[in-house]
Coordinates of C-alpha atoms in Angstrom, one line a residue:
Chain A
M14 CA 18.1 78.5 25.5
K15 CA 15.3 79.5 27.7
R16 CA 13.3 82.6 26.5
V17 CA 10.3 84.5 27.7
R18 CA 8.0 86.5 25.4
I19 CA 6.6 89.6 26.9
G20 CA 4.3 91.9 25.0
N21 CA 3.1 95.4 26.1
G22 CA -0.5 96.1 25.0
C23 CA -0.9 99.5 26.7
G24 CA 1.6 102.4 26.8
F25 CA -0.5 104.8 28.9
W26 CA -4.0 105.3 30.3
G27 CA -5.9 106.3 27.2
D28 CA -4.1 104.0 24.8
N29 CA -6.0 101.9 22.2
L30 CA -8.5 99.6 24.0
D31 CA -8.2 96.8 21.3
A32 CA -4.4 96.6 21.3
P33 CA -4.1 94.3 24.4
I34 CA -6.7 91.9 22.9
Q35 CA -5.1 91.8 19.5
L36 CA -1.6 91.4 21.0
A37 CA -2.7 88.6 23.4
K38 CA -4.5 86.8 20.6
S39 CA -1.7 86.8 18.0
G40 CA 1.5 87.6 19.9
N41 CA 2.2 84.0 21.1
L42 CA 2.9 85.6 24.5
D43 CA 4.0 84.3 27.9
Y44 CA 3.2 87.6 29.5
L45 CA 1.0 90.6 28.6
T46 CA 2.0 93.8 30.3
L47 CA -0.3 96.9 30.6
E48 CA 1.1 100.2 31.6
Y49 CA -1.4 102.9 32.8
L50 CA 0.4 105.4 35.1
A51 CA 1.9 108.6 33.8
E52 CA 3.6 111.1 36.2
L53 CA 0.4 112.8 37.0
T54 CA -2.0 109.9 36.9
M55 CA -1.4 109.1 40.6
S56 CA -2.6 112.5 41.8
I57 CA -5.9 112.2 39.9
L58 CA -6.4 108.7 41.3
A59 CA -5.5 109.9 44.8
V60 CA -8.3 112.5 44.6
Q61 CA -10.7 109.8 43.3
K62 CA -9.8 107.6 46.2
Q63 CA -10.4 110.4 48.7
K64 CA -14.0 110.7 47.4
D65 CA -14.6 107.0 47.1
A66 CA -12.6 104.4 49.0
T67 CA -13.3 101.8 46.3
A68 CA -11.9 104.0 43.5
G69 CA -8.4 105.2 42.6
Y70 CA -7.2 102.7 40.0
A71 CA -7.2 102.5 36.2
H72 CA -10.7 101.2 35.5
D73 CA -9.9 100.7 31.8
F74 CA -8.0 97.6 32.9
I75 CA -11.2 96.0 34.2
D76 CA -12.9 96.3 30.8
V77 CA -9.8 95.0 29.1
L78 CA -9.6 92.1 31.6
G79 CA -13.2 91.2 30.8
R80 CA -12.3 91.0 27.1
L81 CA -9.1 89.1 27.8
A82 CA -10.9 86.4 29.8
P83 CA -11.7 84.1 26.9
I84 CA -8.1 84.4 25.7
L85 CA -6.9 83.6 29.2
T86 CA -9.1 80.5 29.1
H87 CA -7.8 79.5 25.7
Q88 CA -4.1 80.2 26.6
P89 CA -3.6 78.7 30.1
R90 CA 0.1 79.8 30.2
L91 CA -0.6 83.5 29.5
K92 CA -0.1 85.8 32.5
V93 CA -0.8 89.5 32.9
I94 CA 1.3 92.2 34.7
T95 CA -0.1 95.7 35.2
N96 CA 0.3 98.8 37.2
A97 CA -3.4 99.5 36.8
G98 CA -3.7 99.3 40.6
G99 CA -2.7 103.0 40.8
M100 CA -3.5 104.3 44.3
N101 CA -5.7 101.3 45.2
P102 CA -4.3 98.0 44.0
R103 CA -6.5 96.0 46.4
A104 CA -9.7 97.6 45.1
C105 CA -8.5 97.0 41.6
A106 CA -7.8 93.3 42.4
A107 CA -11.3 92.9 44.0
K108 CA -12.9 94.2 40.9
A109 CA -10.7 92.0 38.7
R110 CA -11.8 89.1 40.9
E111 CA -15.4 89.8 40.1
V112 CA -14.7 89.9 36.4
L113 CA -12.7 86.7 36.4
T114 CA -15.3 84.8 38.5
K115 CA -18.1 85.9 36.2
D116 CA -16.1 84.7 33.2
G117 CA -15.3 81.3 34.5
L118 CA -11.8 82.0 35.8
A119 CA -12.7 81.9 39.5
G120 CA -9.6 80.1 40.7
T121 CA -7.2 82.6 39.1
R122 CA -4.6 83.8 41.6
I123 CA -4.1 87.5 41.7
G124 CA -0.9 89.1 43.1
I125 CA -1.1 92.5 44.6
V126 CA 2.0 94.7 45.0
S127 CA 1.8 97.7 47.3
G128 CA 3.9 99.7 49.6
D129 CA 4.7 102.4 47.0
D130 CA 2.2 104.8 48.6
L131 CA 4.2 106.9 51.1
M132 CA 1.3 109.2 52.1
P133 CA 0.3 107.2 55.3
G134 CA 3.7 107.5 56.8
L135 CA 4.9 110.7 55.1
D136 CA 5.2 112.9 58.2
N137 CA 7.1 110.1 60.0
L138 CA 9.5 109.8 57.1
M139 CA 10.0 113.6 57.1
T140 CA 10.6 113.9 60.8
S141 CA 13.1 110.9 60.7
G142 CA 15.2 112.8 58.2
H143 CA 13.8 111.9 54.8
T144 CA 13.4 115.5 53.6
L145 CA 12.4 114.5 50.0
N146 CA 14.1 117.5 48.5
H147 CA 13.0 118.5 45.0
L148 CA 15.4 116.7 42.6
D149 CA 16.0 119.9 40.6
T150 CA 15.7 122.8 43.1
G151 CA 16.9 121.1 46.3
E152 CA 14.0 122.6 48.2
P153 CA 12.7 120.4 51.0
L154 CA 9.2 118.9 50.8
S155 CA 8.2 120.7 54.0
S156 CA 7.8 123.9 52.0
I157 CA 4.7 122.5 50.3
R158 CA 3.8 119.7 52.7
D159 CA 0.2 120.9 53.4
R160 CA -0.6 120.8 49.6
V161 CA 0.7 117.3 48.9
V162 CA -2.0 114.9 47.5
S163 CA 0.1 111.9 46.6
A164 CA 3.6 110.6 47.1
N165 CA 4.7 107.3 45.6
A166 CA 8.0 105.5 45.4
Y167 CA 8.7 103.8 42.1
L168 CA 9.1 100.2 43.3
G169 CA 11.1 97.7 41.3
A170 CA 10.6 94.2 39.8
E171 CA 11.4 92.1 42.9
P172 CA 7.9 92.2 44.4
I173 CA 6.5 91.3 40.9
A174 CA 8.8 88.3 40.7
Q175 CA 7.8 87.3 44.2
A176 CA 4.1 87.4 43.3
L177 CA 4.8 85.2 40.3
K178 CA 6.8 82.8 42.4
R179 CA 3.9 82.5 44.8
G180 CA 1.6 81.4 41.9
A181 CA 0.0 84.7 40.7
R182 CA -1.3 84.7 37.2
I183 CA -2.4 88.3 37.3
V184 CA -0.2 90.8 39.0
I185 CA -1.6 94.2 39.9
T186 CA 0.7 96.9 41.2
G187 CA 0.6 100.5 42.3
R188 CA 3.5 102.6 41.2
V189 CA 6.4 100.6 39.9
A190 CA 9.1 101.7 37.4
D191 CA 7.6 101.1 33.9
A192 CA 10.5 98.8 32.8
S193 CA 10.0 96.7 36.0
L194 CA 6.7 95.4 34.6
T195 CA 9.0 93.5 32.1
V196 CA 11.9 92.9 34.4
G197 CA 9.7 91.1 37.0
P198 CA 8.5 88.3 34.7
A199 CA 11.9 88.1 33.0
A200 CA 13.7 87.6 36.3
F201 CA 11.1 85.0 37.5
E202 CA 11.1 83.0 34.3
L203 CA 14.9 83.1 33.6
G204 CA 16.0 82.7 37.2
Y205 CA 17.6 86.0 37.7
G206 CA 18.2 87.2 41.2
F207 CA 18.5 90.9 42.2
G208 CA 22.1 91.0 43.4
Q209 CA 25.3 92.3 41.9
A210 CA 25.9 89.1 39.9
D211 CA 22.6 89.6 38.0
L212 CA 23.0 93.3 37.1
D213 CA 23.9 92.8 33.4
R214 CA 20.9 90.5 32.9
L215 CA 18.7 92.9 34.8
A216 CA 20.0 95.7 32.5
A217 CA 19.0 93.7 29.4
A218 CA 15.5 93.2 30.7
T219 CA 15.4 96.9 31.7
V220 CA 16.4 97.9 28.1
A221 CA 13.7 95.5 26.8
G222 CA 11.1 97.0 29.2
H223 CA 12.1 100.6 28.3
L224 CA 11.7 99.8 24.6
I225 CA 8.2 98.3 24.9
E226 CA 6.8 100.4 27.8
C227 CA 5.3 103.0 25.4
G228 CA 3.5 100.5 23.3
A229 CA 3.5 101.3 19.6
Q230 CA 6.3 103.9 20.0
A231 CA 8.6 100.9 19.4
T232 CA 6.8 99.6 16.4
G233 CA 6.2 102.5 14.1
G234 CA 4.3 105.0 16.2
L235 CA 6.1 108.4 16.2
W236 CA 8.6 107.0 13.8
M237 CA 9.9 110.0 11.7
N238 CA 9.9 108.1 8.5
A239 CA 6.4 106.6 8.9
D240 CA 4.0 107.2 6.0
D241 CA 0.9 105.7 4.6
S242 CA 2.7 102.5 3.6
T243 CA 3.5 102.0 7.3
H244 CA -0.2 101.2 8.0
L245 CA -0.4 102.7 11.4
E246 CA -4.1 102.1 11.3
K247 CA -3.3 98.4 12.1
V248 CA -0.1 99.0 14.1
G249 CA 1.1 95.9 16.0
Y250 CA 2.2 96.4 19.6
P251 CA 5.7 95.4 20.7
I252 CA 7.0 92.0 21.9
A253 CA 10.3 91.5 23.7
E254 CA 11.6 88.0 23.6
I255 CA 14.2 87.9 26.3
A256 CA 16.8 85.0 26.5
E257 CA 18.7 83.9 29.6
D258 CA 22.0 85.1 28.1
A259 CA 20.9 88.8 28.4
T260 CA 20.0 89.2 24.7
F261 CA 16.6 89.8 23.3
S262 CA 14.6 90.7 20.3
I263 CA 11.9 93.3 19.6
S264 CA 9.2 92.3 17.2
K265 CA 5.4 92.6 16.7
P266 CA 2.7 90.1 15.8
P267 CA 2.5 88.9 12.2
E268 CA 0.0 90.5 9.8
T269 CA 0.0 93.9 11.6
G270 CA 1.0 97.3 10.5
G271 CA 3.8 99.5 11.8
A272 CA 7.5 98.7 11.6
V273 CA 10.3 97.3 13.8
N274 CA 13.6 98.5 12.5
I275 CA 16.8 100.1 13.6
E276 CA 15.3 103.5 13.3
T277 CA 12.1 102.8 15.3
V278 CA 14.1 101.0 18.0
S279 CA 16.8 103.7 18.2
E280 CA 14.3 106.5 18.5
Q281 CA 12.5 104.7 21.4
L282 CA 15.8 103.8 23.0
L283 CA 16.6 107.5 23.5
Y284 CA 13.0 108.5 24.4
E285 CA 12.6 110.3 27.7
V286 CA 16.2 109.5 28.6
A287 CA 18.7 112.0 30.1
D288 CA 22.2 110.5 30.2
P289 CA 22.0 107.3 28.1
A290 CA 24.9 105.8 30.0
R291 CA 22.9 106.0 33.2
Y292 CA 19.3 105.0 32.9
F293 CA 18.2 104.8 36.5
T294 CA 15.6 102.2 37.6
P295 CA 15.1 100.6 41.0
D296 CA 16.4 97.3 39.6
V297 CA 19.6 98.5 38.0
T298 CA 21.3 101.5 36.4
A299 CA 21.3 100.5 32.7
D300 CA 23.9 101.7 30.2
F301 CA 22.1 102.3 26.9
T302 CA 25.4 103.2 25.1
T303 CA 26.7 99.6 24.9
V304 CA 23.5 98.3 23.3
R305 CA 23.9 96.8 19.8
L306 CA 20.9 96.7 17.4
T307 CA 20.8 94.4 14.4
Q308 CA 18.0 93.9 11.9
A309 CA 17.6 90.1 12.1
V310 CA 14.7 89.7 9.7
P311 CA 12.1 92.2 8.6
D312 CA 10.3 93.6 11.7
V313 CA 12.6 91.8 14.1
V314 CA 15.5 93.7 15.8
A315 CA 18.0 91.7 17.8
V316 CA 19.5 93.5 20.8
T317 CA 22.8 92.5 22.4
G318 CA 25.5 94.0 24.5
C319 CA 23.3 95.3 27.3
A320 CA 25.3 96.2 30.4
A321 CA 24.7 97.6 33.8
N322 CA 26.3 100.7 35.2
G323 CA 25.8 99.9 38.9
I324 CA 22.7 100.2 41.1
T325 CA 21.6 102.9 43.3
D326 CA 20.4 102.7 46.9
S327 CA 17.4 105.0 46.4
Y328 CA 14.0 104.9 44.9
K329 CA 12.6 107.8 42.8
V330 CA 9.5 109.3 44.5
S331 CA 6.8 111.0 42.5
I332 CA 5.0 113.6 44.5
A333 CA 2.0 115.7 43.4
Y334 CA 0.8 118.9 45.2
R335 CA -2.1 121.2 44.7
D336 CA -1.1 124.2 42.6
G337 CA -4.2 126.2 41.8
F338 CA -6.4 125.8 38.7
M339 CA -6.0 126.1 35.0
S340 CA -8.1 126.2 31.8
A341 CA -7.4 126.5 28.1
G342 CA -9.8 127.3 25.3
T343 CA -9.6 127.6 21.6
L344 CA -11.2 129.5 18.7
V345 CA -10.3 129.5 15.0
I346 CA -9.3 132.8 13.3
A347 CA -9.2 133.0 9.5
G348 CA -6.9 135.2 7.6
P349 CA -5.4 137.2 5.9
N350 CA -3.0 137.9 8.8
A351 CA -4.6 135.1 10.8
A352 CA -1.7 134.6 13.1
A353 CA -1.4 138.3 14.1
K354 CA -5.2 138.5 14.5
A355 CA -5.3 135.4 16.6
R356 CA -2.6 136.8 18.9
C357 CA -4.4 140.1 19.1
S358 CA -7.6 138.3 19.9
G359 CA -5.8 136.6 22.8
V360 CA -4.7 140.0 24.1
I361 CA -8.2 141.3 23.8
L362 CA -9.6 138.4 25.7
L363 CA -7.2 138.9 28.6
E364 CA -7.7 142.7 28.6
K365 CA -11.5 142.3 28.9
L366 CA -10.9 140.0 31.9
R367 CA -8.5 142.6 33.4
Q368 CA -11.2 145.3 33.0
A369 CA -13.6 143.0 34.8
G370 CA -11.1 142.7 37.7
F371 CA -9.5 139.4 36.9
T372 CA -5.8 138.9 36.5
Y373 CA -3.9 135.6 36.5
A374 CA -0.7 134.1 37.9
A375 CA 0.2 132.9 34.4
T376 CA -1.3 133.3 31.0
N377 CA -0.3 132.1 27.5
V378 CA -1.6 132.9 24.0
E379 CA -0.7 130.7 21.1
A380 CA -1.5 130.9 17.3
L381 CA -1.4 127.2 16.4
G382 CA -0.6 126.7 12.7
A383 CA 1.9 129.6 12.9
G384 CA 4.7 127.7 14.7
D385 CA 3.6 128.2 18.3
C386 CA 4.1 124.5 19.3
V387 CA 7.7 125.5 19.7
P388 CA 7.2 129.3 20.3
G389 CA 9.8 131.5 18.8
V390 CA 11.8 128.6 17.4
V391 CA 9.9 127.5 14.3
A392 CA 9.5 130.7 12.4
T393 CA 6.6 131.2 10.0
K394 CA 7.2 132.7 6.6
D395 CA 3.9 132.2 5.0
D396 CA 0.5 133.5 5.9
P397 CA -1.7 130.4 6.8
P398 CA -5.3 130.7 5.8
E399 CA -6.4 130.1 9.3
V400 CA -4.9 129.3 12.7
V401 CA -6.2 128.0 16.0
L402 CA -6.1 130.6 18.8
R403 CA -5.5 129.0 22.1
V404 CA -5.5 130.9 25.4
A405 CA -4.6 129.3 28.7
V406 CA -4.5 130.7 32.2
R407 CA -3.4 129.4 35.6
D408 CA -4.3 130.9 39.0
P409 CA -4.7 130.0 42.7
H410 CA -8.3 131.2 42.6
R411 CA -10.8 128.9 41.0
A412 CA -13.4 131.7 40.5
A413 CA -11.0 133.7 38.4
V414 CA -10.3 130.7 36.1
E415 CA -14.1 130.0 35.9
R416 CA -14.6 133.5 34.7
F417 CA -11.9 133.1 32.0
T418 CA -13.8 130.2 30.5
K419 CA -16.7 132.6 29.7
E420 CA -14.7 135.1 27.7
F421 CA -14.3 133.0 24.5
A422 CA -17.8 133.1 23.2
P423 CA -18.0 136.9 23.1
L424 CA -15.2 137.0 20.6
V425 CA -17.4 135.3 18.0
T426 CA -19.4 138.5 17.7
S427 CA -17.1 141.2 19.1
G428 CA -13.7 140.0 17.7
F429 CA -12.3 140.0 14.2
A430 CA -14.0 139.0 11.1
G431 CA -13.3 135.3 10.4
T432 CA -13.6 134.2 14.0
T433 CA -15.3 130.8 14.4
G434 CA -15.0 127.4 16.0
Y435 CA -17.0 128.0 19.2
T436 CA -18.8 124.7 19.0
T437 CA -17.6 122.8 22.0
G438 CA -18.8 125.3 24.6
R439 CA -16.8 126.7 27.5
P440 CA -13.6 125.0 28.2
P441 CA -13.3 122.9 31.5
V442 CA -11.5 124.1 34.6
R443 CA -9.1 121.6 36.1
E444 CA -7.2 121.5 39.3
V445 CA -3.4 121.6 38.8
F446 CA -1.3 119.0 40.5
A447 CA 2.3 120.1 40.2
Y448 CA 5.0 117.5 40.1
W449 CA 7.7 117.2 42.7
P450 CA 10.3 114.5 42.0
A451 CA 12.5 113.3 44.8
L452 CA 14.6 110.4 46.0
I453 CA 14.3 108.2 49.1
A454 CA 16.6 105.6 50.6
K455 CA 15.4 102.1 49.6
S456 CA 15.8 101.1 53.2
A457 CA 13.0 103.5 54.2
V458 CA 10.4 101.8 51.9
T459 CA 8.8 98.4 52.4
S460 CA 7.0 96.7 49.5
F461 CA 4.2 94.3 50.2
V462 CA 3.1 91.2 48.1
E463 CA -0.2 89.5 48.6
V464 CA -1.4 86.6 46.5
V465 CA -5.2 86.1 46.7
Chain B
M7 CA 28.8 124.0 1.1
P8 CA 25.1 123.4 0.3
K9 CA 22.5 124.3 2.9
A10 CA 20.1 121.5 4.0
P11 CA 17.8 120.9 6.9
L12 CA 19.2 118.5 9.6
S13 CA 16.4 116.1 8.6
R14 CA 18.5 115.1 5.6
I15 CA 21.1 113.8 8.0
A16 CA 19.2 112.6 11.0
H17 CA 15.9 111.5 12.5
G18 CA 14.9 111.7 16.1
R19 CA 12.4 111.8 18.9
S20 CA 11.7 114.1 21.9
G21 CA 9.9 113.9 25.2
D22 CA 9.7 115.1 28.7
K23 CA 11.3 114.4 32.1
G24 CA 9.4 116.7 34.5
N25 CA 10.1 120.2 33.4
H26 CA 13.0 119.2 31.2
A27 CA 12.8 118.1 27.5
N28 CA 15.0 115.6 25.9
V29 CA 15.7 115.8 22.2
A30 CA 17.4 112.8 20.6
V31 CA 19.0 113.3 17.1
I32 CA 20.0 110.1 15.3
A33 CA 22.2 110.1 12.2
Y34 CA 21.4 108.0 9.2
T35 CA 25.1 107.3 8.5
D36 CA 28.4 107.2 10.2
A37 CA 29.6 110.2 8.2
G38 CA 26.4 112.0 9.3
F39 CA 27.1 111.1 12.9
A40 CA 30.7 112.4 12.7
W41 CA 29.3 115.7 11.2
L42 CA 26.7 116.0 14.0
R43 CA 29.2 115.3 16.7
E44 CA 31.5 118.0 15.4
N45 CA 28.9 120.6 14.6
L46 CA 25.7 120.1 16.6
T47 CA 27.1 121.2 19.9
A48 CA 25.2 121.9 23.1
E49 CA 25.8 125.6 22.4
V50 CA 24.3 125.5 18.9
V51 CA 21.2 123.7 20.2
A52 CA 20.9 126.1 23.2
A53 CA 21.0 129.1 20.8
Y54 CA 18.4 127.5 18.5
F55 CA 16.0 126.8 21.4
A56 CA 16.8 130.0 23.3
P57 CA 13.2 131.3 22.9
L58 CA 12.1 128.4 25.2
K59 CA 14.5 129.8 27.9
P60 CA 16.1 126.5 29.0
S61 CA 18.3 127.1 32.1
R62 CA 21.0 125.1 30.3
V63 CA 21.5 122.5 27.6
E64 CA 23.6 119.4 28.0
R65 CA 24.6 117.0 25.3
F66 CA 25.0 113.2 25.7
E67 CA 26.3 110.7 23.2
A68 CA 25.0 107.3 22.2
A69 CA 27.4 106.5 19.4
N70 CA 26.1 102.9 19.3
V71 CA 23.0 104.2 17.6
R72 CA 24.7 107.3 16.1
G73 CA 22.7 109.4 18.5
L74 CA 23.1 112.7 20.3
N75 CA 20.8 113.3 23.2
F76 CA 20.1 116.9 24.3
M77 CA 18.7 117.8 27.6
L78 CA 16.9 121.1 27.6
Y79 CA 16.6 121.8 31.3
D80 CA 13.6 123.8 32.6
A81 CA 12.4 124.3 29.0
L82 CA 8.8 123.1 29.4
A83 CA 7.2 126.1 31.2
G84 CA 6.2 123.8 34.1
G85 CA 6.0 120.5 32.3
A86 CA 3.0 118.2 31.8
S87 CA 1.4 119.1 35.1
R88 CA 1.2 122.9 34.9
S89 CA 2.5 124.2 31.6
L90 CA 0.1 126.4 29.7
R91 CA 1.5 125.5 26.3
I92 CA -0.2 123.1 23.9
D93 CA 2.9 121.0 23.8
T94 CA 3.5 120.5 27.5
Q95 CA 5.8 117.5 26.9
G96 CA 8.1 118.8 24.2
K97 CA 6.8 116.1 21.8
T98 CA 7.3 118.4 18.8
Y99 CA 10.9 119.6 19.7
A100 CA 12.7 116.9 17.7
R101 CA 10.8 117.9 14.6
A102 CA 11.7 121.5 15.3
L103 CA 15.4 120.8 15.7
L104 CA 15.5 118.8 12.5
R105 CA 14.2 121.9 10.6
M106 CA 17.4 123.7 11.5
V107 CA 19.1 124.6 8.2
V108 CA 22.9 123.9 8.2
D109 CA 25.9 124.0 5.9
V110 CA 26.8 120.4 5.2
P111 CA 29.1 118.6 2.8
A112 CA 27.3 117.8 -0.5
D113 CA 27.4 114.0 0.0
L114 CA 25.5 114.4 3.3
A115 CA 23.0 117.0 2.0
N116 CA 22.0 114.4 -0.6
G117 CA 21.3 111.8 2.0
H118 CA 18.0 110.7 3.5
A119 CA 15.1 113.0 2.7

C-alpha cells in the first residue's frame, strides 16, 4: 500500500532551531513541514512589511533552510512545506532562492501559495456584503475597520497539492490551516481529490496534520506523565506515515527522547479543540470522536477510523486590529507573607501612577508562586518563601504605558523588605493587536499558486 | 468514599481558541471515564473555574479516547493578543482542574498517581 511519511519539525515561530535538521536527517521523510504562524504572528509580520516591503515573513525559516541544504542534496526525494511566507510569501521565496543557489541547489523549484491576504480587497469585500462579523459577538468588522492591520483567510491544502503537482520541491505559503500543511502532500502523493468522495481520506490526513502540527506536543512535550526518564532534552519530533486507505501512524525518529503513546496522542488530539465531532478546516470537517488509537509497538501509535463530518463553504478569517499598548513587569518579593506583600506592592505601584496622573484601561496584579496562573481557582495553603510579583497594564495611550514601565525600580528601595529581582531593566512596551475571528464564503477568496 | 484529586483518575491538556479556553480531561480507565461522565459535569467545572468568569461552560465527549472536553467561553481575559495575565492561553488550566479533590470509589482513587 502506498504511504507517505511527513514529519513536522517546527510547531510555532520560536520552536527549537535544531529540530527540523535532526528530523530531516533521521526521520526517513518524504516531506518536512514547518509551521510558523500563530494567531497573532500575521499582525506582527504585517507591520514589518509596512516598514519594509521585503520583510513580513518568518526569517527563521531562511536560516533553517540553509542548514537543510546539505540534507536536501543528500536526500533528493525530500520536500519541504512551510507557512513561513507569512504576509510576504514571494519575498520569503526570493530569499530562499538566494540560499538554495548559494548552496548548490540552484534548480530547485519553489511553489508559492498566496491569496490568503484579504487586505488589498477588504473594502470591496465589505461593500459587497461580506461583513466579516466577529465569530463570537456578531459585531460587523465596520465597527473597527480603520484599526485593522491584517486580515487573512485560512486557505486549505488544494493550492499546496497543486504546487507539488507542478513540480515544486519547496512550498512556501502565507496563512493556511495548520493541518493543511500535511493534507496537501498527502493528497498529492496518495492521489486524493478534494471532492465529496475524498472526505474521509482528507479527514484522516487532517487528523494526522492536527496531531503533528504542534511539533513535540505529540511526542512527549506537555505530556502529563513525562518525567526525567522521558528525556525531553533530546525529544524527537513527530512523523505521520499516512496510507492510501485513510489510516496512519504517529512515531518519532529512532534514538530520540520523548514518547509516543496513547496518552501523548490523546492529549494532543483534544488540544485546542472545541467540539471534537466537528473540527473545522478548509479541507474537511473532521470527526475526532471516531478515531481509534492503538499502540502498535513502543513509540508508534496506529490511528484508524478517521471520518469526515461534512465540509463547510466558508474559510475562517483571522483579523488583527490595533488596540492600544501594553506592558508587564516583574519583581521578586521574599516572605514571610510574600504573596500578600507582592499583591500590596502591585497596588502601591498603581497608586503611585495614579498620584502622578496616570490611570489605565486595564490593570492586573499577580503573585506568581501563590496560585495566580489560574487566579482564584488554585488556592494556596502554604506561605511560599518568595513569589514573583507581576504587574501588567493596557491603555490606548502609549505615553501612559511608557510611564508605567518606570515605576518598578523605585520599589526596590521604597517597597517592602525582601524586594529584589530588578536586573532586566524596564519592561518593554508593545502594541496590542487584538484578534477578530470571522468567516468568509470560499467563493469570495481566490488562492494563487506560482512555481518558480 | 475516599477523597482524591482528579489526577488519580485522569490526565489532560488545555489551550486556547481566541478568548476561549479548552480543557481536555482524559480518563486512564473505562471505569474512570464512566465516573467522569457521571460526575464531572459542565456545571461542576463552571463552578470550579468561576473566578475566571467564563460566560458559559460547555462539555463535549470523545469517548473513543475516554475524554471530556470543556470549553470555557470568554475565560481568558482577552486571550493571547490582549490578556494581561501571565497565562494568556490557559495552558495551566488542565493542571488546575486535575487538582480538584473529589469523592471517588476506592478502586478509582488507587489508580494512576
